[in-house]
Phi, psi and omega in degrees: 000147202259151175276142174294160178314312170312344177279341183272007188258137186292122173305154182203131177260110170274160171253174182309331207266309183296303169339287178303304179308328190274334179290297182305338176277330187276339178259012151288293187318313190289325179288341180273314168320308179297303184313306189289340181285329186269332176284325174281335172297306178299312172301320177297336182269325179278317184237051196307338190265353177280052178307342163314294196307319190309289213297332189284297189312324186289305181303316177302312176305307186304323175281324173289334172288326190281316184303308161300339180280335185272347193289123173243125179318312206274353168264073185297341176280322175286347166299305177305311164314305186294314171318296190293307175316324193254329164312314186291322168308321188263347145311323197285308182290350166275318174294318169278011162092016178281000000 
């Protein structure tokens, strides 16, 4: 009988600060993904012929989703970078009307 995949995971203990920072980073990425999704919907409704912008929004949204998948709570430097970067990106997108 083979052991489940979870048996291959190294134990790791998060402290409260790490777990909160990680969750905030995940939420920040999710907010940006949502903004790009809203921009895609708006672009598709108002300018159906604008395939270049639609493709770019999809590319950006996919890049965000890939970064979210790769993010690890124990990588505190990267978690902090993601929180800062995505908060700024969301502000920019909000200012442009996303």
